[in-house]
C-alpha cells in the first residue's frame, strides 16, 4: 500500500479512567475529543468523518451538539468490548475510501458499580440460561481459566503475577484508576469470586473516555512529527464450536478463539511476526484472560506463560512489554472506551511520550488486542518509522 493510502494516528486524548460522579459520560467524551484535537493541532471543523462508541451511556453522535454542528458524517458503533477498535476500523475505512483526509474515533462509558447486567435475549439465549447464573461473566471466565490452567500445567500463582504487574504499572500511570501496587500474596489472599479467580484478578466496570484523530497519507506528516501508522486492523467473530462468552455448549475436539484468527490476519496484513512486537496491549478483564490471550495471539506458546512471567519478559523493560498502563485490571473497563485506551497507550509508547512507564529502546512495533462477548476479537499492528528515514 502506498503512503497515500496509509492511515496514521496523529492525535490522542483520554479522560482518566475511574469513577467521577461530578461529570457525565458526555462530559468525559467531550474532554477526550478536545484533547485529541489539540494534540493533533486541528479543530473540530477540520474533521471530515467521525465514529463513536458507547455501551450504555448514550448516542455518541449527539456530541456534535457540543463540538459543533458542522454536518460531519458521524457513525454510532456498539460492538461489546471491541467497540473501540470498531470505531477505529470505521474511520480508517472511510479515509481510505476517500470520504475525508482527517477523521476522529471516540469511545466512552459510565458504568454502575457491580458486575455487568446482561440480558440473555440480547445474545439470542433463553431466560433459562440467565436463571442458571451463566450470564455472569465472572463465572464464565473463571471456568475457562480453570480449564486452561489444567490443560497447560500452569499454576494459580501465575494469575497473581499477571495482576501484580498490572497494578504495579498502573501505580505509575496518571490515567489509570487503580494506583496502588499489590503483592502476589495480597492478590491470592483477596476474596475469592469464582475459583481460581480472586477479587484482584478481575477488572471492574468503570468510567472514562478516549479519542483518536486519524489522518490519511501525507496529511499525517504535515500535522504530526511522528505519526503512528495503522499497519493493520483485523476483526473476527467466532467459528463453529469455539468456547466463548455466553456459549451454552462445547463440542469435543479442537477449537480456537476468534482472537487466533484476528491476530493472524493482523500480522499477515502488516507483514510482521508476533516476535517483532515491542509493546502489546491484551484484553485482561481478568488475569486468566491475559494468560490465554498471550498464546492465542501468538506472542508465546500455550503453556509457556508461567516461564515468560517468571523471567520478567512481560515487564516494561522485558522482551515483550504487556499492558504497560496497567490494562483493564488497573484501569477498569468502560466498554466503549477500553479498546481505544489500548491505542492511546501504544501510540504514546511508540512516540516516546508514554504518560506512565516508558518502554526503553525506542519501540517501533506495537500490538493491540480486544476480546468480548459473544465471541468477537479485534487486533491491530501499529508502527512508526525510524527517525531520519
mmCIF file of C-alpha atoms in Angstrom:
data_model
loop_
_atom_site.group_PDB
_atom_site.id
_atom_site.type_symbol
_atom_site.label_atom_id
_atom_site.label_comp_id
_atom_site.label_asym_id
_atom_site.label_seq_id
_atom_site.Cartn_x
_atom_site.Cartn_y
_atom_site.Cartn_z
ATOM 1 C CA UNK A 1 0.000 0.000 0.000
ATOM 2 C CA UNK A 2 1.368 3.434 -0.946
ATOM 3 C CA UNK A 3 1.762 6.136 1.676
ATOM 4 C CA UNK A 4 -1.171 7.984 0.079
ATOM 5 C CA UNK A 5 -3.488 5.175 1.254
ATOM 6 C CA UNK A 6 -1.929 4.650 4.673
ATOM 7 C CA UNK A 7 -3.808 5.768 7.797
ATOM 8 C CA UNK A 8 -1.968 7.265 10.775
ATOM 9 C CA UNK A 9 -2.836 8.290 14.321
ATOM 10 C CA UNK A 10 -1.828 11.937 14.722
ATOM 11 C CA UNK A 11 -3.546 12.886 17.974
ATOM 12 C CA UNK A 12 -4.958 11.236 21.068
ATOM 13 C CA UNK A 13 -6.817 12.317 24.184
ATOM 14 C CA UNK A 14 -8.056 10.497 27.265
ATOM 15 C CA UNK A 15 -10.195 11.305 30.264
ATOM 16 C CA UNK A 16 -8.679 9.420 33.243
ATOM 17 C CA UNK A 17 -10.494 6.162 33.974
ATOM 18 C CA UNK A 18 -12.145 5.526 37.326
ATOM 19 C CA UNK A 19 -15.264 6.944 38.945
ATOM 20 C CA UNK A 20 -16.254 10.596 38.913
ATOM 21 C CA UNK A 21 -19.877 11.332 39.729
ATOM 22 C CA UNK A 22 -19.379 15.069 39.184
ATOM 23 C CA UNK A 23 -19.380 14.699 35.392
ATOM 24 C CA UNK A 24 -21.490 12.888 32.811
ATOM 25 C CA UNK A 25 -20.248 10.377 30.262
ATOM 26 C CA UNK A 26 -20.742 13.011 27.557
ATOM 27 C CA UNK A 27 -18.569 15.425 29.575
ATOM 28 C CA UNK A 28 -15.832 12.782 29.600
ATOM 29 C CA UNK A 29 -16.179 12.197 25.871
ATOM 30 C CA UNK A 30 -16.004 15.913 25.070
ATOM 31 C CA UNK A 31 -12.870 16.226 27.211
ATOM 32 C CA UNK A 32 -11.178 13.362 25.345
ATOM 33 C CA UNK A 33 -12.149 14.721 21.914
ATOM 34 C CA UNK A 34 -10.931 18.244 22.631
ATOM 35 C CA UNK A 35 -7.655 16.876 23.997
ATOM 36 C CA UNK A 36 -7.147 14.717 20.896
ATOM 37 C CA UNK A 37 -7.888 17.642 18.581
ATOM 38 C CA UNK A 38 -5.414 19.844 20.464
ATOM 39 C CA UNK A 39 -2.815 17.071 20.363
ATOM 40 C CA UNK A 40 -3.168 16.906 16.570
ATOM 41 C CA UNK A 41 -3.244 20.691 16.224
ATOM 42 C CA UNK A 42 -6.577 20.699 14.400
ATOM 43 C CA UNK A 43 -10.088 21.993 15.033
ATOM 44 C CA UNK A 44 -13.370 20.070 15.098
ATOM 45 C CA UNK A 45 -14.290 21.822 11.853
ATOM 46 C CA UNK A 46 -11.348 20.057 10.168
ATOM 47 C CA UNK A 47 -12.753 16.579 10.898
ATOM 48 C CA UNK A 48 -14.336 15.056 7.803
ATOM 49 C CA UNK A 49 -15.586 11.785 9.286
ATOM 50 C CA UNK A 50 -16.226 10.507 12.813
ATOM 51 C CA UNK A 51 -17.274 7.341 14.597
ATOM 52 C CA UNK A 52 -18.109 6.872 18.261
ATOM 53 C CA UNK A 53 -18.949 4.010 20.559
ATOM 54 C CA UNK A 54 -20.722 3.606 23.889
ATOM 55 C CA UNK A 55 -22.339 0.586 25.501
ATOM 56 C CA UNK A 56 -24.694 2.224 27.997
ATOM 57 C CA UNK A 57 -24.073 5.968 28.080
ATOM 58 C CA UNK A 58 -25.900 7.459 25.143
ATOM 59 C CA UNK A 59 -25.594 8.121 21.420
ATOM 60 C CA UNK A 60 -22.079 9.296 20.553
ATOM 61 C CA UNK A 61 -23.234 11.306 17.525
ATOM 62 C CA UNK A 62 -25.038 13.719 19.858
ATOM 63 C CA UNK A 63 -21.583 15.059 20.733
ATOM 64 C CA UNK A 64 -21.896 17.268 17.659
ATOM 65 C CA UNK A 65 -24.197 19.463 19.748
ATOM 66 C CA UNK A 66 -21.218 20.205 21.991
ATOM 67 C CA UNK A 67 -18.403 20.158 19.449
ATOM 68 C CA UNK A 68 -20.081 21.970 16.582
ATOM 69 C CA UNK A 69 -22.879 21.434 14.080
ATOM 70 C CA UNK A 70 -20.673 21.060 11.010
ATOM 71 C CA UNK A 71 -22.691 18.369 9.241
ATOM 72 C CA UNK A 72 -19.862 15.846 9.618
ATOM 73 C CA UNK A 73 -20.798 12.179 8.969
ATOM 74 C CA UNK A 74 -20.827 10.539 12.426
ATOM 75 C CA UNK A 75 -21.417 6.788 12.808
ATOM 76 C CA UNK A 76 -22.502 5.177 16.088
ATOM 77 C CA UNK A 77 -20.868 1.834 16.932
ATOM 78 C CA UNK A 78 -21.819 -0.724 19.573
ATOM 79 C CA UNK A 79 -19.761 -3.898 19.471
ATOM 80 C CA UNK A 80 -19.124 -5.035 23.030
ATOM 81 C CA UNK A 81 -15.529 -4.946 24.195
ATOM 82 C CA UNK A 82 -14.463 -4.496 20.556
ATOM 83 C CA UNK A 83 -16.378 -1.205 20.285
ATOM 84 C CA UNK A 84 -13.271 0.991 20.422
ATOM 85 C CA UNK A 85 -11.404 -0.961 17.768
ATOM 86 C CA UNK A 86 -14.546 -0.967 15.631
ATOM 87 C CA UNK A 87 -14.695 2.840 15.686
ATOM 88 C CA UNK A 88 -11.074 2.996 14.503
ATOM 89 C CA UNK A 89 -11.833 0.490 11.744
ATOM 90 C CA UNK A 90 -14.857 2.520 10.628
ATOM 91 C CA UNK A 91 -12.864 5.758 10.427
ATOM 92 C CA UNK A 92 -9.838 4.145 8.751
ATOM 93 C CA UNK A 93 -12.006 2.530 6.072
ATOM 94 C CA UNK A 94 -13.767 5.836 5.413
ATOM 95 C CA UNK A 95 -10.452 7.656 4.994
ATOM 96 C CA UNK A 96 -9.106 5.016 2.609
ATOM 97 C CA UNK A 97 -12.356 5.165 0.630
ATOM 98 C CA UNK A 98 -11.849 8.868 0.025
ATOM 99 C CA UNK A 99 -14.579 10.146 2.348
ATOM 100 C CA UNK A 100 -12.142 12.503 4.090
ATOM 101 C CA UNK A 101 -8.467 13.027 4.884
ATOM 102 C CA UNK A 102 -8.984 13.566 8.615
ATOM 103 C CA UNK A 103 -11.197 11.559 10.958
ATOM 104 C CA UNK A 104 -11.962 11.048 14.623
ATOM 105 C CA UNK A 105 -12.760 7.966 16.717
ATOM 106 C CA UNK A 106 -14.173 8.338 20.230
ATOM 107 C CA UNK A 107 -15.402 5.903 22.860
ATOM 108 C CA UNK A 108 -16.877 6.452 26.311
ATOM 109 C CA UNK A 109 -18.940 4.838 29.043
ATOM 110 C CA UNK A 110 -20.032 5.377 32.617
ATOM 111 C CA UNK A 111 -20.985 2.053 34.193
ATOM 112 C CA UNK A 112 -22.645 1.471 37.531
ATOM 113 C CA UNK A 113 -20.868 -0.373 40.322
ATOM 114 C CA UNK A 114 -21.001 -4.169 40.404
ATOM 115 C CA UNK A 115 -20.954 -6.796 37.693
ATOM 116 C CA UNK A 116 -22.251 -6.015 34.213
ATOM 117 C CA UNK A 117 -26.004 -6.542 33.830
ATOM 118 C CA UNK A 118 -26.557 -8.590 30.689
ATOM 119 C CA UNK A 119 -29.785 -9.661 29.033
ATOM 120 C CA UNK A 120 -29.979 -13.258 27.786
ATOM 121 C CA UNK A 121 -32.337 -12.210 24.991
ATOM 122 C CA UNK A 122 -29.788 -9.695 23.732
ATOM 123 C CA UNK A 123 -27.474 -12.625 22.963
ATOM 124 C CA UNK A 124 -30.116 -14.869 21.453
ATOM 125 C CA UNK A 125 -30.424 -17.079 24.552
ATOM 126 C CA UNK A 126 -33.447 -18.103 26.580
ATOM 127 C CA UNK A 127 -34.206 -16.894 30.085
ATOM 128 C CA UNK A 128 -33.234 -20.329 31.402
ATOM 129 C CA UNK A 129 -29.583 -19.592 30.618
ATOM 130 C CA UNK A 130 -29.561 -16.467 32.763
ATOM 131 C CA UNK A 131 -31.511 -18.194 35.524
ATOM 132 C CA UNK A 132 -28.739 -20.783 35.898
ATOM 133 C CA UNK A 133 -26.238 -17.991 36.601
ATOM 134 C CA UNK A 134 -24.313 -18.435 33.362
ATOM 135 C CA UNK A 135 -24.859 -14.845 32.243
ATOM 136 C CA UNK A 136 -22.315 -13.835 34.892
ATOM 137 C CA UNK A 137 -19.070 -13.180 33.033
ATOM 138 C CA UNK A 138 -17.099 -13.708 36.242
ATOM 139 C CA UNK A 139 -18.296 -17.293 36.314
ATOM 140 C CA UNK A 140 -17.649 -17.956 32.628
ATOM 141 C CA UNK A 141 -14.104 -16.584 32.657
ATOM 142 C CA UNK A 142 -13.274 -18.492 35.835
ATOM 143 C CA UNK A 143 -14.423 -21.765 34.274
ATOM 144 C CA UNK A 144 -12.450 -21.048 31.114
ATOM 145 C CA UNK A 145 -9.347 -20.149 33.124
ATOM 146 C CA UNK A 146 -9.620 -23.247 35.320
ATOM 147 C CA UNK A 147 -9.771 -25.476 32.283
ATOM 148 C CA UNK A 148 -6.849 -23.674 30.612
ATOM 149 C CA UNK A 149 -4.580 -23.905 33.671
ATOM 150 C CA UNK A 150 -5.300 -27.638 33.928
ATOM 151 C CA UNK A 151 -4.710 -28.351 30.230
ATOM 152 C CA UNK A 152 -1.396 -26.496 30.098
ATOM 153 C CA UNK A 153 0.058 -27.127 33.546
ATOM 154 C CA UNK A 154 0.028 -23.510 34.735
ATOM 155 C CA UNK A 155 -0.207 -22.666 38.436
ATOM 156 C CA UNK A 156 -2.698 -20.308 40.031
ATOM 157 C CA UNK A 157 0.233 -18.174 41.159
ATOM 158 C CA UNK A 158 0.704 -17.093 37.535
ATOM 159 C CA UNK A 159 -2.692 -15.380 37.780
ATOM 160 C CA UNK A 160 -1.422 -13.327 40.720
ATOM 161 C CA UNK A 161 1.803 -12.481 38.856
ATOM 162 C CA UNK A 162 -0.229 -11.001 35.995
ATOM 163 C CA UNK A 163 -2.361 -8.912 38.356
ATOM 164 C CA UNK A 164 0.597 -7.718 40.438
ATOM 165 C CA UNK A 165 2.362 -6.443 37.327
ATOM 166 C CA UNK A 166 -0.818 -4.684 36.187
ATOM 167 C CA UNK A 167 -1.251 -2.826 39.479
ATOM 168 C CA UNK A 168 2.455 -2.019 39.587
ATOM 169 C CA UNK A 169 2.287 -0.493 36.096
ATOM 170 C CA UNK A 170 -0.944 1.312 36.968
ATOM 171 C CA UNK A 171 0.651 2.883 40.030
ATOM 172 C CA UNK A 172 2.957 4.823 37.689
ATOM 173 C CA UNK A 173 0.246 5.854 35.221
ATOM 174 C CA UNK A 174 -1.642 9.132 35.814
ATOM 175 C CA UNK A 175 -4.655 7.996 33.749
ATOM 176 C CA UNK A 176 -5.158 4.633 35.487
ATOM 177 C CA UNK A 177 -7.854 4.037 38.084
ATOM 178 C CA UNK A 178 -6.122 1.575 40.443
ATOM 179 C CA UNK A 179 -2.934 3.345 41.519
ATOM 180 C CA UNK A 180 -1.920 1.171 44.488
ATOM 181 C CA UNK A 181 0.557 -1.682 43.930
ATOM 182 C CA UNK A 182 -0.443 -5.062 45.360
ATOM 183 C CA UNK A 183 1.761 -8.055 46.089
ATOM 184 C CA UNK A 184 1.088 -11.509 44.706
ATOM 185 C CA UNK A 185 0.275 -12.664 48.235
ATOM 186 C CA UNK A 186 -2.302 -9.895 48.723
ATOM 187 C CA UNK A 187 -3.906 -10.820 45.407
ATOM 188 C CA UNK A 188 -4.011 -14.535 46.165
ATOM 189 C CA UNK A 189 -5.417 -13.895 49.645
ATOM 190 C CA UNK A 190 -8.127 -11.482 48.493
ATOM 191 C CA UNK A 191 -11.787 -12.533 48.459
ATOM 192 C CA UNK A 192 -12.495 -15.456 46.169
ATOM 193 C CA UNK A 193 -15.029 -14.527 43.479
ATOM 194 C CA UNK A 194 -15.110 -17.672 41.371
ATOM 195 C CA UNK A 195 -12.286 -20.214 41.616
ATOM 196 C CA UNK A 196 -9.490 -19.826 40.690
ATOM 197 C CA UNK A 197 -10.026 -16.062 40.335
ATOM 198 C CA UNK A 198 -9.973 -13.742 43.352
ATOM 199 C CA UNK A 199 -11.180 -10.169 43.756
ATOM 200 C CA UNK A 200 -7.998 -8.527 42.485
ATOM 201 C CA UNK A 201 -7.720 -10.809 39.476
ATOM 202 C CA UNK A 202 -10.776 -9.132 37.918
ATOM 203 C CA UNK A 203 -11.197 -5.681 36.444
ATOM 204 C CA UNK A 204 -14.211 -3.552 37.382
ATOM 205 C CA UNK A 205 -16.802 -1.850 35.177
ATOM 206 C CA UNK A 206 -15.660 1.772 35.139
ATOM 207 C CA UNK A 207 -15.925 5.213 33.622
ATOM 208 C CA UNK A 208 -13.812 7.076 31.107
ATOM 209 C CA UNK A 209 -13.357 8.252 27.539
ATOM 210 C CA UNK A 210 -10.688 8.160 24.820
ATOM 211 C CA UNK A 211 -10.448 9.801 21.392
ATOM 212 C CA UNK A 212 -8.059 9.497 18.448
ATOM 213 C CA UNK A 213 -7.502 11.720 15.431
ATOM 214 C CA UNK A 214 -6.589 9.786 12.284
ATOM 215 C CA UNK A 215 -5.123 11.215 9.104
ATOM 216 C CA UNK A 216 -4.618 9.884 5.598
ATOM 217 C CA UNK A 217 -1.283 9.811 3.800
ATOM 218 C CA UNK A 218 0.931 12.880 3.698
ATOM 219 C CA UNK A 219 -1.610 14.875 5.698
ATOM 220 C CA UNK A 220 -0.398 12.961 8.743
ATOM 221 C CA UNK A 221 3.184 14.143 8.328
ATOM 222 C CA UNK A 222 2.009 17.740 7.948
ATOM 223 C CA UNK A 223 0.287 17.517 11.326
ATOM 224 C CA UNK A 224 2.496 15.280 13.436
ATOM 225 C CA UNK A 225 6.239 14.974 13.980
ATOM 226 C CA UNK A 226 5.968 11.219 14.490
ATOM 227 C CA UNK A 227 2.649 9.846 13.225
ATOM 228 C CA UNK A 228 1.857 6.235 14.112
ATOM 229 C CA UNK A 229 0.838 4.047 11.170
ATOM 230 C CA UNK A 230 -2.159 1.767 11.444
ATOM 231 C CA UNK A 231 -0.350 -1.091 9.706
ATOM 232 C CA UNK A 232 -3.350 -3.386 10.109
ATOM 233 C CA UNK A 233 -6.612 -3.828 11.967
ATOM 234 C CA UNK A 234 -8.458 -7.136 11.752
ATOM 235 C CA UNK A 235 -11.846 -8.030 13.235
ATOM 236 C CA UNK A 236 -13.212 -11.568 13.549
ATOM 237 C CA UNK A 237 -16.245 -13.343 15.013
ATOM 238 C CA UNK A 238 -16.265 -16.864 16.478
ATOM 239 C CA UNK A 239 -16.208 -20.006 14.403
ATOM 240 C CA UNK A 240 -18.403 -23.052 14.918
ATOM 241 C CA UNK A 241 -17.558 -24.818 18.154
ATOM 242 C CA UNK A 242 -15.394 -22.148 19.746
ATOM 243 C CA UNK A 243 -15.759 -21.803 23.517
ATOM 244 C CA UNK A 244 -16.813 -18.189 24.052
ATOM 245 C CA UNK A 245 -18.732 -15.944 26.424
ATOM 246 C CA UNK A 246 -22.374 -16.996 26.941
ATOM 247 C CA UNK A 247 -21.804 -20.199 24.973
ATOM 248 C CA UNK A 248 -24.132 -22.850 26.454
ATOM 249 C CA UNK A 249 -22.284 -25.772 24.875
ATOM 250 C CA UNK A 250 -18.850 -27.000 23.893
ATOM 251 C CA UNK A 251 -18.283 -29.745 21.322
ATOM 252 C CA UNK A 252 -15.468 -32.262 21.634
ATOM 253 C CA UNK A 253 -12.322 -31.836 19.606
ATOM 254 C CA UNK A 254 -10.013 -28.912 18.841
ATOM 255 C CA UNK A 255 -11.346 -25.388 18.724
ATOM 256 C CA UNK A 256 -9.875 -21.910 18.827
ATOM 257 C CA UNK A 257 -10.923 -18.396 19.691
ATOM 258 C CA UNK A 258 -11.652 -15.537 17.272
ATOM 259 C CA UNK A 259 -8.545 -13.946 18.814
ATOM 260 C CA UNK A 260 -6.460 -16.527 16.939
ATOM 261 C CA UNK A 261 -7.997 -15.566 13.596
ATOM 262 C CA UNK A 262 -7.877 -11.818 14.254
ATOM 263 C CA UNK A 263 -4.235 -11.859 15.359
ATOM 264 C CA UNK A 264 -3.113 -13.970 12.396
ATOM 265 C CA UNK A 265 -4.900 -11.654 9.979
ATOM 266 C CA UNK A 266 -3.442 -8.547 11.612
ATOM 267 C CA UNK A 267 0.117 -9.841 11.488
ATOM 268 C CA UNK A 268 -0.261 -11.111 7.932
ATOM 269 C CA UNK A 269 -1.603 -7.793 6.641
ATOM 270 C CA UNK A 270 1.064 -5.782 8.460
ATOM 271 C CA UNK A 271 3.835 -8.055 7.231
ATOM 272 C CA UNK A 272 5.291 -8.597 10.703
ATOM 273 C CA UNK A 273 5.578 -11.524 13.103
ATOM 274 C CA UNK A 274 4.453 -11.742 16.718
ATOM 275 C CA UNK A 275 8.167 -11.848 17.636
ATOM 276 C CA UNK A 276 8.549 -8.354 16.133
ATOM 277 C CA UNK A 277 6.139 -6.784 18.656
ATOM 278 C CA UNK A 278 7.894 -4.485 21.138
ATOM 279 C CA UNK A 279 4.893 -3.334 23.179
ATOM 280 C CA UNK A 280 1.490 -5.012 23.440
ATOM 281 C CA UNK A 281 -1.967 -4.450 24.854
ATOM 282 C CA UNK A 282 -4.032 -7.568 25.590
ATOM 283 C CA UNK A 283 -7.588 -7.854 26.841
ATOM 284 C CA UNK A 284 -7.223 -8.562 30.560
ATOM 285 C CA UNK A 285 -10.692 -8.298 32.012
ATOM 286 C CA UNK A 286 -9.273 -10.932 34.351
ATOM 287 C CA UNK A 287 -5.800 -12.384 34.901
ATOM 288 C CA UNK A 288 -6.678 -15.652 33.221
ATOM 289 C CA UNK A 289 -7.741 -13.898 30.041
ATOM 290 C CA UNK A 290 -4.346 -12.244 29.667
ATOM 291 C CA UNK A 291 -2.610 -15.610 30.076
ATOM 292 C CA UNK A 292 -4.832 -17.166 27.420
ATOM 293 C CA UNK A 293 -4.534 -14.231 25.033
ATOM 294 C CA UNK A 294 -0.739 -14.219 25.222
ATOM 295 C CA UNK A 295 -0.792 -17.578 23.472
ATOM 296 C CA UNK A 296 -3.862 -17.093 21.269
ATOM 297 C CA UNK A 297 -2.314 -14.017 19.660
ATOM 298 C CA UNK A 298 0.976 -15.813 19.039
ATOM 299 C CA UNK A 299 3.085 -13.804 21.477
ATOM 300 C CA UNK A 300 4.064 -17.078 23.171
ATOM 301 C CA UNK A 301 3.213 -20.769 23.035
ATOM 302 C CA UNK A 302 0.496 -22.417 25.096
ATOM 303 C CA UNK A 303 1.975 -23.428 28.430
ATOM 304 C CA UNK A 304 4.927 -21.029 28.161
ATOM 305 C CA UNK A 305 3.261 -18.194 30.057
ATOM 306 C CA UNK A 306 4.486 -19.036 33.549
ATOM 307 C CA UNK A 307 8.115 -19.196 32.456
ATOM 308 C CA UNK A 308 7.658 -15.960 30.499
ATOM 309 C CA UNK A 309 6.252 -14.177 33.547
ATOM 310 C CA UNK A 310 8.929 -15.531 35.893
ATOM 311 C CA UNK A 311 11.641 -14.226 33.562
ATOM 312 C CA UNK A 312 10.113 -10.730 33.614
ATOM 313 C CA UNK A 313 9.548 -10.820 29.843
ATOM 314 C CA UNK A 314 6.188 -9.003 30.060
ATOM 315 C CA UNK A 315 7.510 -6.187 32.285
ATOM 316 C CA UNK A 316 8.031 -2.717 30.728
ATOM 317 C CA UNK A 317 11.752 -3.496 30.487
ATOM 318 C CA UNK A 318 11.210 -7.067 29.270
ATOM 319 C CA UNK A 319 11.275 -8.685 25.846
ATOM 320 C CA UNK A 320 7.537 -8.224 25.234
ATOM 321 C CA UNK A 321 6.084 -5.500 27.491
ATOM 322 C CA UNK A 322 2.367 -6.137 28.073
ATOM 323 C CA UNK A 323 -0.277 -3.691 29.339
ATOM 324 C CA UNK A 324 2.243 -1.032 30.309
ATOM 325 C CA UNK A 325 -0.552 1.238 31.569
ATOM 326 C CA UNK A 326 -1.991 -1.455 33.858
ATOM 327 C CA UNK A 327 -4.551 -2.703 31.334
ATOM 328 C CA UNK A 328 -8.157 -3.322 32.322
ATOM 329 C CA UNK A 329 -7.078 -4.644 35.720
ATOM 330 C CA UNK A 330 -5.707 -1.259 36.797
ATOM 331 C CA UNK A 331 -7.824 0.913 34.515
ATOM 332 C CA UNK A 332 -11.212 -0.726 34.807
ATOM 333 C CA UNK A 333 -13.399 -1.216 31.766
ATOM 334 C CA UNK A 334 -15.679 1.470 30.422
ATOM 335 C CA UNK A 335 -16.673 -0.733 27.483
ATOM 336 C CA UNK A 336 -16.885 1.937 24.786
ATOM 337 C CA UNK A 337 -13.507 3.418 25.692
ATOM 338 C CA UNK A 338 -11.471 0.375 26.678
ATOM 339 C CA UNK A 339 -10.236 -0.612 23.210
ATOM 340 C CA UNK A 340 -9.286 2.971 22.424
ATOM 341 C CA UNK A 341 -7.303 3.129 25.672
ATOM 342 C CA UNK A 342 -5.120 0.416 24.190
ATOM 343 C CA UNK A 343 -4.463 2.523 21.091
ATOM 344 C CA UNK A 344 -3.773 5.584 23.242
ATOM 345 C CA UNK A 345 -1.120 3.749 25.263
ATOM 346 C CA UNK A 346 0.606 2.068 22.311
ATOM 347 C CA UNK A 347 0.652 5.287 20.272
ATOM 348 C CA UNK A 348 2.217 7.192 23.148
ATOM 349 C CA UNK A 349 4.761 4.406 23.703
ATOM 350 C CA UNK A 350 5.797 4.376 20.038
ATOM 351 C CA UNK A 351 6.129 8.160 20.070
ATOM 352 C CA UNK A 352 8.294 8.028 23.201
ATOM 353 C CA UNK A 353 5.881 10.044 25.327
ATOM 354 C CA UNK A 354 4.086 7.497 27.476
ATOM 355 C CA UNK A 355 2.202 9.067 30.417
ATOM 356 C CA UNK A 356 3.460 6.313 32.731
ATOM 357 C CA UNK A 357 6.355 3.886 32.378
ATOM 358 C CA UNK A 358 8.092 4.312 29.016
ATOM 359 C CA UNK A 359 9.347 1.181 27.272
ATOM 360 C CA UNK A 360 13.075 1.758 26.709
ATOM 361 C CA UNK A 361 14.936 1.439 23.424
ATOM 362 C CA UNK A 362 12.502 3.306 21.172
ATOM 363 C CA UNK A 363 9.872 0.656 20.336
ATOM 364 C CA UNK A 364 8.694 0.774 16.716
ATOM 365 C CA UNK A 365 6.098 -2.042 16.545
ATOM 366 C CA UNK A 366 3.034 -2.179 18.787
ATOM 367 C CA UNK A 367 0.063 -4.531 19.015
ATOM 368 C CA UNK A 368 -3.455 -4.241 20.436
ATOM 369 C CA UNK A 369 -5.997 -6.975 21.128
ATOM 370 C CA UNK A 370 -9.571 -6.894 22.369
ATOM 371 C CA UNK A 371 -11.938 -9.774 23.006
ATOM 372 C CA UNK A 372 -15.545 -9.794 24.123
ATOM 373 C CA UNK A 373 -18.961 -11.396 24.150
ATOM 374 C CA UNK A 374 -20.331 -13.371 22.469
ATOM 375 C CA UNK A 375 -17.000 -14.255 20.811
ATOM 376 C CA UNK A 376 -15.538 -11.318 18.902
ATOM 377 C CA UNK A 377 -11.976 -10.077 18.644
ATOM 378 C CA UNK A 378 -10.080 -7.240 17.006
ATOM 379 C CA UNK A 379 -6.305 -6.954 16.700
ATOM 380 C CA UNK A 380 -4.127 -4.195 15.306
ATOM 381 C CA UNK A 381 -0.481 -3.621 14.477
ATOM 382 C CA UNK A 382 0.856 -0.085 14.877
ATOM 383 C CA UNK A 383 4.275 1.061 13.646
ATOM 384 C CA UNK A 384 6.472 4.158 13.467
ATOM 385 C CA UNK A 385 9.241 4.997 11.048
ATOM 386 C CA UNK A 386 12.828 5.052 12.202
ATOM 387 C CA UNK A 387 13.958 8.622 12.904
ATOM 388 C CA UNK A 388 15.640 10.048 9.844
ATOM 389 C CA UNK A 389 14.138 7.548 7.409
#
